[in-house]
Coordinates of C-alpha atoms in Angstrom, one line a residue:
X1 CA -87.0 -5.9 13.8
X2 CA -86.9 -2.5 13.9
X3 CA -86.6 0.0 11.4
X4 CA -83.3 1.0 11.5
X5 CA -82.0 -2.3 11.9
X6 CA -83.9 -3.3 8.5
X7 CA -82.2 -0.2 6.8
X8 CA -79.3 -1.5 7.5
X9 CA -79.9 -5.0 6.3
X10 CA -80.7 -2.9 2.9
X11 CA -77.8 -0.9 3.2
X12 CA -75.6 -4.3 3.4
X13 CA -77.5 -6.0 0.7
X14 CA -77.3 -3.2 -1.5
X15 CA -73.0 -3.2 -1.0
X16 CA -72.6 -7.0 -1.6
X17 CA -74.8 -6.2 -4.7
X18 CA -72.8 -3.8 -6.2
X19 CA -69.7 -5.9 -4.8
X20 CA -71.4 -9.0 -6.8
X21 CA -72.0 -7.1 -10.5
X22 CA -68.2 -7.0 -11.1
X23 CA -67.5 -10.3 -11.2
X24 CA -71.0 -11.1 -12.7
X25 CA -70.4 -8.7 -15.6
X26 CA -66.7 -9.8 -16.1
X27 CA -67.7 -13.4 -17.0
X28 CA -70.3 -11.8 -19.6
X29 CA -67.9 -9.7 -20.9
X30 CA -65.6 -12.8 -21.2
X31 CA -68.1 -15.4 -23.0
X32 CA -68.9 -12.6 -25.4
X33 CA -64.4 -11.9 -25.7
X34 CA -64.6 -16.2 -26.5
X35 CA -67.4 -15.9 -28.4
X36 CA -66.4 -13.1 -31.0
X37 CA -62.8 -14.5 -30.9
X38 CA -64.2 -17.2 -32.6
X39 CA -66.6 -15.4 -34.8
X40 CA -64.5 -13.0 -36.4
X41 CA -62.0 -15.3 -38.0
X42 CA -65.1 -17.3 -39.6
X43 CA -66.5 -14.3 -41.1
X44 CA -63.5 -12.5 -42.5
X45 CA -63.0 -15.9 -44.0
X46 CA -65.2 -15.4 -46.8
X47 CA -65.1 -11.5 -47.6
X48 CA -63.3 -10.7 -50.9
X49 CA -62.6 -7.0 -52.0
X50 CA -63.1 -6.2 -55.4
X51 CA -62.4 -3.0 -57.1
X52 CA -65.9 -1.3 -57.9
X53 CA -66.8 2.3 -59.7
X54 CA -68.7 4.4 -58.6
X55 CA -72.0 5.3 -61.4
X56 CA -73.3 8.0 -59.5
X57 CA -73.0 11.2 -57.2
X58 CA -72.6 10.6 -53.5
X59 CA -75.4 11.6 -50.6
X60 CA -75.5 12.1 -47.2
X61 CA -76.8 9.0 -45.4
X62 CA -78.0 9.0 -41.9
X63 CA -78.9 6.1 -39.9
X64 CA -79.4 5.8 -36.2
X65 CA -77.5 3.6 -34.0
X66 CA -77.2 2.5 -30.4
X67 CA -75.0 5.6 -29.6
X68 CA -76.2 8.1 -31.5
X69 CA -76.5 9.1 -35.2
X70 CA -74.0 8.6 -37.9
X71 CA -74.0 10.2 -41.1
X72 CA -71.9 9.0 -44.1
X73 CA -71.9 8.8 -47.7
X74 CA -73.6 7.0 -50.4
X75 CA -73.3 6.4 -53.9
X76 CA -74.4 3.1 -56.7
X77 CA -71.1 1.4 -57.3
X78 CA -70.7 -1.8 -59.9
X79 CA -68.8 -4.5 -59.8
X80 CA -67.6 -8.0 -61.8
X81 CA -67.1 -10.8 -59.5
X82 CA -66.8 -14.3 -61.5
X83 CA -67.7 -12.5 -64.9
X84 CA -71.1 -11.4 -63.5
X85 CA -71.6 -7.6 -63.2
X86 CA -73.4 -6.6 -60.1
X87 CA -74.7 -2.9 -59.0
X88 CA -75.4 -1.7 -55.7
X89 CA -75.9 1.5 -53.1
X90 CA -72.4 1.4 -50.6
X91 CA -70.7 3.7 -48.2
X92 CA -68.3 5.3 -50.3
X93 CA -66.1 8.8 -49.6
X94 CA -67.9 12.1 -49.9
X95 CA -65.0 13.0 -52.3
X96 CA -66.0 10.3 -55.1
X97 CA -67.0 11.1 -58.2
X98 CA -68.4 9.2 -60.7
X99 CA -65.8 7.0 -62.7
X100 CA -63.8 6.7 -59.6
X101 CA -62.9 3.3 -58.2
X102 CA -63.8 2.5 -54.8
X103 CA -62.8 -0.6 -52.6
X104 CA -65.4 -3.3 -52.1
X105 CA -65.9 -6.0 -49.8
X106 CA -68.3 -8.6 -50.4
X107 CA -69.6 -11.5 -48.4
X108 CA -69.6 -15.5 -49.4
X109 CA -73.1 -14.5 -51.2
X110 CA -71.3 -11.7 -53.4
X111 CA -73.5 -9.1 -51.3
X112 CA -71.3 -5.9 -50.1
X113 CA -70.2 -6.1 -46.9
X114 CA -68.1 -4.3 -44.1
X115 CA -64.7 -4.6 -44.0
X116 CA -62.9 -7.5 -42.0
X117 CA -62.6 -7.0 -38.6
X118 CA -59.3 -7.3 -36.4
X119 CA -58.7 -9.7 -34.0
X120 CA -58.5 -6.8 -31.3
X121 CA -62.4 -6.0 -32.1
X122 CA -63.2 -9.4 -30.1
X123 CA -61.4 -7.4 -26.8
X124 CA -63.1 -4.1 -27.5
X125 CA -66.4 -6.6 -27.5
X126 CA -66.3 -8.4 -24.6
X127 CA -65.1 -5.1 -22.6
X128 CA -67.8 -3.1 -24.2
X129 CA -70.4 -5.7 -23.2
X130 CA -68.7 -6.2 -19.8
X131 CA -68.8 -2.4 -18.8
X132 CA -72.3 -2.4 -19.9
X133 CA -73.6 -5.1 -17.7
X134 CA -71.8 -3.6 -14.8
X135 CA -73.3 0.4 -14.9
X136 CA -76.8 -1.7 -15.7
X137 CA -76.7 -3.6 -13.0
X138 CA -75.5 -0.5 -10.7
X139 CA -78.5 1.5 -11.8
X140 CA -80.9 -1.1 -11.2
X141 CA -79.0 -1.4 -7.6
X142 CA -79.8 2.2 -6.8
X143 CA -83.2 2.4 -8.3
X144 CA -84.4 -0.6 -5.8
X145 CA -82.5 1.0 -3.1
X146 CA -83.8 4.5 -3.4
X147 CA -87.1 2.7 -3.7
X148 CA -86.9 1.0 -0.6
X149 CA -85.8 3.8 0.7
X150 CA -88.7 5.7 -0.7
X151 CA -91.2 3.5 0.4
X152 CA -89.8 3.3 4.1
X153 CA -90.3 7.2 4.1
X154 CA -93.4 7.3 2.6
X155 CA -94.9 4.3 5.1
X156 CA -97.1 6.3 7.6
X157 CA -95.7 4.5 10.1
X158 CA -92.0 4.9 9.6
X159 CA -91.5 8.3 11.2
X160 CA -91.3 9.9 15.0
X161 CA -94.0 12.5 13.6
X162 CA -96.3 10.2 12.0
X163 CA -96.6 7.6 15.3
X164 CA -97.1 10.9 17.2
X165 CA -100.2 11.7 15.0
X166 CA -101.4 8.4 15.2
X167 CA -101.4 8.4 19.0
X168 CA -103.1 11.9 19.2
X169 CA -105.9 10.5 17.2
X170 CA -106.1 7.2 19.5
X171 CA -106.6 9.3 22.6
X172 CA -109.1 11.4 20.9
X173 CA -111.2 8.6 20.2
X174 CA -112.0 8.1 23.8
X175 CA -110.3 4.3 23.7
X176 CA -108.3 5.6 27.0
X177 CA -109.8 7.6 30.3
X178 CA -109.1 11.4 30.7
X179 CA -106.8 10.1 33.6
X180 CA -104.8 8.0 31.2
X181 CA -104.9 10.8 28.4
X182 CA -103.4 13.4 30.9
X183 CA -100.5 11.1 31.5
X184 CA -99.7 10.8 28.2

């Protein structure tokens, strides 16, 4: 097979690749959609908000996430839940003082939680996840393409130039008569 030929077969392979990591990443993006659709109903099942006041002065919080950083705010809030007082460290506004009430979720275990999500988040989910796989899978794509390609150049035998050195060299080494190397 000759070289371009095989470049081509790459070139081909590489298309129904790319063709193949929409459909691929659709179905992802649709089990995690079913999956979260079902999940966020459960959850927001057993989050209560409570009324809680803040006991001290907020501060800036920073924690790093998958897209970046996010900063927020932070202040010891208490709480009664079933005639038990509770304390704890939550987001709260940067404009809270202490004395001010703040709204709190807590979870089934009384622990402060996030807010309940909407339905809609289960769509922004599976989308999310969806146009993840796809780009991944793109860039993976073109990284083994460009390497093929890479390697194909960097083969000593893949170019005019190189055969033509490797030829010189042959005839040199006095494997062929002079008559033969004159024809050449």
């Amino acid at each position: 097979m000759r070289a371009t030929d095989r470049l081509g077969v790459v070139r081909v392979l590489a298309i129904v690749a790319v063709l193949a990591a929409v459909p691929l990443s659709a179905v992802v993006g649709v089990a995690r959609y079913d999956a979260a659709r079902a999940q966020i109903p459960a959850d927001n099942a057993g989050k209560v908000e409570l009324a809680a006041t803040v006991t001290s002065d907020p501060t800036t919080v920073t924690s790093s996430r998958s897209v970046g950083y996010h900063d927020y705010y932070a202040a010891t809030v208490q709480w009664v839940r079933d005639g038990k007082q509770s304390a704890g460290r939550v987001e709260v506004p940067g404009s809270a003082d202490p004395g001010d009430q703040v709204a709190l979720w807590l979870d089934r275990d009384g622990r402060p939680t996030t807010a309940p999500l909407s339905p809609s988040s289960a769509a922004w989910q599976g989308t999310g996840l969806a146009l993840a796989v796809l780009v991944e899978l793109w860039i993976a794509i073109a990284a083994l393409v460009g390497l093929t390609l890479w390697l194909r150049g960097a083969h000593p035998r893949s170019s005019a130039l190189s055969r033509a050195a490797w030829r010189v060299r042959w005839l040199r080494s006095g494997t062929l008569g002079a008559d033969s190397a004159d024809s050449a």
